């Protein structure tokens, strides 16, 4: 219902990028530029300063952005008020998840949610933990699900469930016959790790530091997804520490061996969202559904 020009302007102002706004709105960049120019013509003033491939809000732009925030919040409140009377739960919810969660936890959860609430459209963005937290901070997504601690005190963080991390090795590896492995042994073998910013990588680094581990991992390769890491370990290129949830198929097929770490290593899967941001009823229903799902679907342990 909101003025399309104002929606486009608000998105550009939030991202401070015409390109990113076009991606978020599923529009072409020329179409985004056209809508912003239409609004600037309406107000007969520039809303953005454009210099050296960067944009920033003018004084007028800051004022329009503030009012736009309030307008869209009122629209949301109006929709909720009417839907509470009609009992309808619908709308668009944008969530973001780090790679491990998006690939191994969310498909079943979102499938069950969609079956219960067919009129709610869910859009999923996938990034590493740092990227998801930034999207929540910038109001690009409504809800994030991450696999590492969140330090931003301005965001609400709720633990979904604990996730066990395990050492994975090829079936013919020297450690494959062990039932568990001391953390100190990790430095003795080539190691396959995730990219910088990965929640898994951050948790492992903190785990090693907190247990006073001397020496550093012998990093043989950095890869950008759990699937790539598993493939490299299967090929005998090194060992790695991953979420147990990511290797259930490989353990059943017998292509990898998962070993418990000593001391044990667990990390929280957590929901993260804005504390003060007004939420549509569909968002509240998704958060409550996800919380209940986490309680009733516990992961197996080694």
GROMACS .gro file of C-alpha atoms in nm:
model
  302
    1UNK     CA    1   0.000   0.000   0.000
    2UNK     CA    2   0.290   0.238   0.066
    3UNK     CA    3   0.410   0.479  -0.203
    4UNK     CA    4   0.648   0.274  -0.421
    5UNK     CA    5   0.883   0.570  -0.461
    6UNK     CA    6   0.912   0.597  -0.084
    7UNK     CA    7   0.974   0.221  -0.048
    8UNK     CA    8   1.254   0.234  -0.304
    9UNK     CA    9   1.408   0.546  -0.148
   10UNK     CA   10   1.393   0.386   0.200
   11UNK     CA   11   1.573   0.075   0.075
   12UNK     CA   12   1.846   0.276  -0.100
   13UNK     CA   13   1.893   0.490   0.212
   14UNK     CA   14   1.919   0.182   0.431
   15UNK     CA   15   2.185   0.021   0.212
   16UNK     CA   16   2.343   0.345   0.090
   17UNK     CA   17   2.376   0.163  -0.240
   18UNK     CA   18   2.158   0.161  -0.552
   19UNK     CA   19   2.301  -0.179  -0.650
   20UNK     CA   20   2.222  -0.347  -0.317
   21UNK     CA   21   1.878  -0.185  -0.309
   22UNK     CA   22   1.804  -0.322  -0.656
   23UNK     CA   23   1.901  -0.672  -0.540
   24UNK     CA   24   1.687  -0.645  -0.225
   25UNK     CA   25   1.385  -0.517  -0.420
   26UNK     CA   26   1.430  -0.755  -0.716
   27UNK     CA   27   1.441  -0.456  -0.950
   28UNK     CA   28   1.688  -0.334  -1.210
   29UNK     CA   29   1.924  -0.058  -1.103
   30UNK     CA   30   1.788   0.189  -1.364
   31UNK     CA   31   1.436   0.129  -1.227
   32UNK     CA   32   1.556   0.204  -0.873
   33UNK     CA   33   1.732   0.521  -0.991
   34UNK     CA   34   1.416   0.630  -1.174
   35UNK     CA   35   1.197   0.590  -0.863
   36UNK     CA   36   1.440   0.791  -0.649
   37UNK     CA   37   1.458   1.067  -0.909
   38UNK     CA   38   1.078   1.079  -0.919
   39UNK     CA   39   1.073   1.138  -0.543
   40UNK     CA   40   1.345   1.401  -0.568
   41UNK     CA   41   1.142   1.580  -0.836
   42UNK     CA   42   0.834   1.565  -0.614
   43UNK     CA   43   1.021   1.734  -0.329
   44UNK     CA   44   1.219   1.953  -0.571
   45UNK     CA   45   1.545   1.875  -0.390
   46UNK     CA   46   1.823   1.617  -0.388
   47UNK     CA   47   1.787   1.337  -0.133
   48UNK     CA   48   2.130   1.182  -0.199
   49UNK     CA   49   2.475   1.323  -0.261
   50UNK     CA   50   2.657   1.116  -0.522
   51UNK     CA   51   3.038   1.142  -0.521
   52UNK     CA   52   3.318   0.901  -0.618
   53UNK     CA   53   3.085   0.601  -0.661
   54UNK     CA   54   2.946   0.655  -0.311
   55UNK     CA   55   2.618   0.801  -0.195
   56UNK     CA   56   2.513   0.970   0.127
   57UNK     CA   57   2.190   1.127   0.249
   58UNK     CA   58   2.146   1.502   0.224
   59UNK     CA   59   1.979   1.692   0.509
   60UNK     CA   60   1.649   1.655   0.324
   61UNK     CA   61   1.721   1.285   0.269
   62UNK     CA   62   1.773   1.231   0.642
   63UNK     CA   63   1.436   1.393   0.715
   64UNK     CA   64   1.253   1.189   0.453
   65UNK     CA   65   1.420   0.870   0.579
   66UNK     CA   66   1.306   0.939   0.936
   67UNK     CA   67   0.947   0.996   0.829
   68UNK     CA   68   0.958   0.690   0.601
   69UNK     CA   69   1.062   0.474   0.897
   70UNK     CA   70   0.761   0.596   1.095
   71UNK     CA   71   0.525   0.557   0.799
   72UNK     CA   72   0.625   0.194   0.736
   73UNK     CA   73   0.598   0.113   1.106
   74UNK     CA   74   0.243   0.254   1.108
   75UNK     CA   75   0.159   0.045   0.801
   76UNK     CA   76   0.281  -0.263   0.986
   77UNK     CA   77   0.077  -0.179   1.295
   78UNK     CA   78  -0.231  -0.126   1.078
   79UNK     CA   79  -0.186  -0.463   0.906
   80UNK     CA   80  -0.146  -0.640   1.239
   81UNK     CA   81  -0.451  -0.471   1.388
   82UNK     CA   82  -0.674  -0.575   1.098
   83UNK     CA   83  -0.535  -0.929   1.081
   84UNK     CA   84  -0.594  -0.978   1.453
   85UNK     CA   85  -0.963  -0.909   1.386
   86UNK     CA   86  -0.982  -1.140   1.084
   87UNK     CA   87  -0.752  -1.412   1.226
   88UNK     CA   88  -0.543  -1.399   0.908
   89UNK     CA   89  -0.169  -1.463   0.933
   90UNK     CA   90   0.006  -1.360   0.614
   91UNK     CA   91   0.279  -1.137   0.478
   92UNK     CA   92   0.648  -1.153   0.393
   93UNK     CA   93   0.917  -1.247   0.646
   94UNK     CA   94   1.283  -1.217   0.547
   95UNK     CA   95   1.519  -1.436   0.746
   96UNK     CA   96   1.890  -1.493   0.720
   97UNK     CA   97   2.094  -1.792   0.824
   98UNK     CA   98   2.456  -1.889   0.834
   99UNK     CA   99   2.554  -2.161   0.590
  100UNK     CA  100   2.541  -2.464   0.821
  101UNK     CA  101   2.196  -2.375   0.955
  102UNK     CA  102   2.055  -2.285   0.612
  103UNK     CA  103   2.167  -2.614   0.458
  104UNK     CA  104   2.098  -2.861   0.737
  105UNK     CA  105   1.838  -2.721   0.980
  106UNK     CA  106   1.609  -2.473   0.807
  107UNK     CA  107   1.471  -2.674   0.510
  108UNK     CA  108   1.266  -2.905   0.734
  109UNK     CA  109   1.169  -2.625   0.974
  110UNK     CA  110   1.050  -2.391   0.698
  111UNK     CA  111   0.869  -2.674   0.521
  112UNK     CA  112   0.667  -2.750   0.836
  113UNK     CA  113   0.602  -2.377   0.894
  114UNK     CA  114   0.480  -2.324   0.537
  115UNK     CA  115   0.243  -2.620   0.572
  116UNK     CA  116   0.088  -2.457   0.881
  117UNK     CA  117   0.089  -2.099   0.748
  118UNK     CA  118   0.054  -2.120   0.367
  119UNK     CA  119  -0.019  -1.746   0.332
  120UNK     CA  120   0.315  -1.641   0.486
  121UNK     CA  121   0.593  -1.595   0.233
  122UNK     CA  122   0.943  -1.658   0.368
  123UNK     CA  123   1.250  -1.523   0.190
  124UNK     CA  124   1.586  -1.670   0.296
  125UNK     CA  125   1.925  -1.502   0.266
  126UNK     CA  126   2.239  -1.709   0.330
  127UNK     CA  127   2.569  -1.568   0.456
  128UNK     CA  128   2.826  -1.639   0.724
  129UNK     CA  129   2.756  -1.537   1.083
  130UNK     CA  130   2.917  -1.192   1.050
  131UNK     CA  131   2.710  -1.119   0.742
  132UNK     CA  132   2.383  -1.226   0.905
  133UNK     CA  133   2.444  -1.008   1.213
  134UNK     CA  134   2.517  -0.708   0.987
  135UNK     CA  135   2.192  -0.768   0.797
  136UNK     CA  136   1.995  -0.770   1.124
  137UNK     CA  137   2.171  -0.452   1.238
  138UNK     CA  138   2.085  -0.278   0.910
  139UNK     CA  139   1.721  -0.400   0.907
  140UNK     CA  140   1.779  -0.591   0.583
  141UNK     CA  141   1.632  -0.908   0.737
  142UNK     CA  142   1.370  -0.956   1.010
  143UNK     CA  143   1.528  -1.256   1.182
  144UNK     CA  144   1.873  -1.413   1.178
  145UNK     CA  145   1.974  -1.764   1.281
  146UNK     CA  146   2.344  -1.791   1.360
  147UNK     CA  147   2.598  -2.043   1.486
  148UNK     CA  148   2.832  -1.824   1.690
  149UNK     CA  149   2.795  -1.587   1.989
  150UNK     CA  150   2.667  -1.236   1.906
  151UNK     CA  151   2.838  -0.948   2.086
  152UNK     CA  152   2.607  -0.662   1.979
  153UNK     CA  153   2.417  -0.558   2.293
  154UNK     CA  154   2.152  -0.376   2.087
  155UNK     CA  155   2.024  -0.702   1.939
  156UNK     CA  156   1.803  -0.962   2.105
  157UNK     CA  157   1.966  -1.307   2.107
  158UNK     CA  158   1.775  -1.624   2.201
  159UNK     CA  159   1.942  -1.965   2.205
  160UNK     CA  160   1.759  -2.219   1.989
  161UNK     CA  161   1.954  -2.532   2.079
  162UNK     CA  162   2.307  -2.655   2.136
  163UNK     CA  163   2.505  -2.802   1.848
  164UNK     CA  164   2.784  -3.055   1.897
  165UNK     CA  165   3.102  -3.009   1.694
  166UNK     CA  166   3.310  -3.315   1.609
  167UNK     CA  167   3.640  -3.398   1.443
  168UNK     CA  168   3.596  -3.563   1.103
  169UNK     CA  169   3.864  -3.779   0.941
  170UNK     CA  170   3.879  -4.016   0.640
  171UNK     CA  171   3.798  -4.380   0.716
  172UNK     CA  172   4.162  -4.485   0.664
  173UNK     CA  173   4.309  -4.208   0.882
  174UNK     CA  174   4.538  -4.285   1.176
  175UNK     CA  175   4.277  -4.146   1.418
  176UNK     CA  176   3.979  -4.327   1.265
  177UNK     CA  177   3.983  -4.609   1.522
  178UNK     CA  178   3.976  -4.370   1.819
  179UNK     CA  179   3.653  -4.296   2.008
  180UNK     CA  180   3.761  -3.944   2.103
  181UNK     CA  181   4.054  -3.710   2.036
  182UNK     CA  182   4.235  -3.468   2.265
  183UNK     CA  183   4.235  -3.113   2.133
  184UNK     CA  184   4.616  -3.102   2.146
  185UNK     CA  185   4.634  -3.364   1.867
  186UNK     CA  186   4.469  -3.133   1.612
  187UNK     CA  187   4.798  -2.955   1.542
  188UNK     CA  188   4.963  -3.280   1.432
  189UNK     CA  189   4.768  -3.312   1.105
  190UNK     CA  190   4.685  -3.094   0.801
  191UNK     CA  191   4.366  -2.904   0.879
  192UNK     CA  192   4.079  -2.792   0.651
  193UNK     CA  193   3.902  -2.481   0.783
  194UNK     CA  194   3.615  -2.250   0.689
  195UNK     CA  195   3.659  -1.894   0.563
  196UNK     CA  196   3.713  -1.584   0.778
  197UNK     CA  197   3.383  -1.472   0.933
  198UNK     CA  198   3.247  -1.826   0.958
  199UNK     CA  199   3.077  -1.901   1.290
  200UNK     CA  200   3.232  -2.248   1.297
  201UNK     CA  201   3.581  -2.105   1.253
  202UNK     CA  202   3.529  -1.845   1.527
  203UNK     CA  203   3.395  -2.101   1.775
  204UNK     CA  204   3.689  -2.337   1.717
  205UNK     CA  205   3.942  -2.054   1.764
  206UNK     CA  206   3.778  -1.948   2.093
  207UNK     CA  207   3.762  -2.312   2.206
  208UNK     CA  208   4.133  -2.365   2.148
  209UNK     CA  209   4.226  -2.038   2.316
  210UNK     CA  210   4.005  -2.102   2.620
  211UNK     CA  211   4.172  -2.440   2.678
  212UNK     CA  212   4.521  -2.295   2.659
  213UNK     CA  213   4.618  -2.485   2.349
  214UNK     CA  214   4.974  -2.408   2.247
  215UNK     CA  215   5.068  -2.392   1.882
  216UNK     CA  216   4.846  -2.322   1.584
  217UNK     CA  217   4.650  -2.539   1.348
  218UNK     CA  218   4.835  -2.660   1.041
  219UNK     CA  219   4.586  -2.505   0.798
  220UNK     CA  220   4.611  -2.678   0.463
  221UNK     CA  221   4.307  -2.519   0.296
  222UNK     CA  222   4.028  -2.263   0.356
  223UNK     CA  223   3.689  -2.344   0.205
  224UNK     CA  224   3.357  -2.159   0.195
  225UNK     CA  225   3.098  -2.427   0.275
  226UNK     CA  226   3.048  -2.740   0.487
  227UNK     CA  227   3.006  -2.950   0.172
  228UNK     CA  228   3.343  -2.838   0.037
  229UNK     CA  229   3.511  -2.909   0.372
  230UNK     CA  230   3.363  -3.260   0.388
  231UNK     CA  231   3.471  -3.332   0.031
  232UNK     CA  232   3.829  -3.227   0.105
  233UNK     CA  233   3.843  -3.446   0.416
  234UNK     CA  234   3.698  -3.743   0.227
  235UNK     CA  235   3.969  -3.694  -0.035
  236UNK     CA  236   4.237  -3.726   0.234
  237UNK     CA  237   4.352  -3.363   0.219
  238UNK     CA  238   4.325  -3.306   0.593
  239UNK     CA  239   4.103  -3.324   0.902
  240UNK     CA  240   3.841  -3.075   1.017
  241UNK     CA  241   3.597  -2.984   1.295
  242UNK     CA  242   3.235  -2.949   1.183
  243UNK     CA  243   2.881  -2.960   1.318
  244UNK     CA  244   2.760  -3.314   1.376
  245UNK     CA  245   2.438  -3.211   1.200
  246UNK     CA  246   2.628  -3.172   0.872
  247UNK     CA  247   2.771  -3.525   0.847
  248UNK     CA  248   2.475  -3.756   0.915
  249UNK     CA  249   2.467  -3.873   0.551
  250UNK     CA  250   2.842  -3.941   0.539
  251UNK     CA  251   2.833  -4.134   0.866
  252UNK     CA  252   2.551  -4.356   0.735
  253UNK     CA  253   2.739  -4.417   0.409
  254UNK     CA  254   3.065  -4.483   0.595
  255UNK     CA  255   3.267  -4.227   0.397
  256UNK     CA  256   3.376  -4.028   0.706
  257UNK     CA  257   3.443  -4.097   1.073
  258UNK     CA  258   3.325  -3.850   1.342
  259UNK     CA  259   3.517  -3.835   1.668
  260UNK     CA  260   3.421  -3.663   1.992
  261UNK     CA  261   3.660  -3.387   2.100
  262UNK     CA  262   3.810  -3.382   2.448
  263UNK     CA  263   3.712  -3.158   2.614
  264UNK     CA  264   3.372  -3.165   2.438
  265UNK     CA  265   3.284  -2.874   2.210
  266UNK     CA  266   2.932  -2.736   2.175
  267UNK     CA  267   2.800  -2.405   2.046
  268UNK     CA  268   2.456  -2.242   2.042
  269UNK     CA  269   2.235  -2.204   1.740
  270UNK     CA  270   2.069  -1.870   1.816
  271UNK     CA  271   1.792  -1.642   1.688
  272UNK     CA  272   1.892  -1.277   1.658
  273UNK     CA  273   1.665  -0.980   1.587
  274UNK     CA  274   1.622  -0.613   1.660
  275UNK     CA  275   1.507  -0.539   2.017
  276UNK     CA  276   1.288  -0.240   1.937
  277UNK     CA  277   1.182  -0.307   1.579
  278UNK     CA  278   0.808  -0.345   1.527
  279UNK     CA  279   0.726  -0.695   1.406
  280UNK     CA  280   0.447  -0.820   1.188
  281UNK     CA  281   0.237  -1.097   1.336
  282UNK     CA  282   0.378  -1.339   1.076
  283UNK     CA  283   0.727  -1.273   1.217
  284UNK     CA  284   0.610  -1.345   1.572
  285UNK     CA  285   0.445  -1.668   1.457
  286UNK     CA  286   0.763  -1.779   1.276
  287UNK     CA  287   0.981  -1.705   1.580
  288UNK     CA  288   0.749  -1.896   1.814
  289UNK     CA  289   0.722  -2.186   1.567
  290UNK     CA  290   1.102  -2.203   1.532
  291UNK     CA  291   1.154  -2.194   1.910
  292UNK     CA  292   0.913  -2.486   1.957
  293UNK     CA  293   1.072  -2.673   1.667
  294UNK     CA  294   1.414  -2.647   1.829
  295UNK     CA  295   1.279  -2.788   2.157
  296UNK     CA  296   1.120  -3.089   1.990
  297UNK     CA  297   1.394  -3.173   1.735
  298UNK     CA  298   1.711  -3.240   1.931
  299UNK     CA  299   2.024  -3.355   1.751
  300UNK     CA  300   2.196  -3.689   1.807
  301UNK     CA  301   2.540  -3.688   1.973
  302UNK     CA  302   2.851  -3.901   1.931
   0.00000   0.00000   0.00000
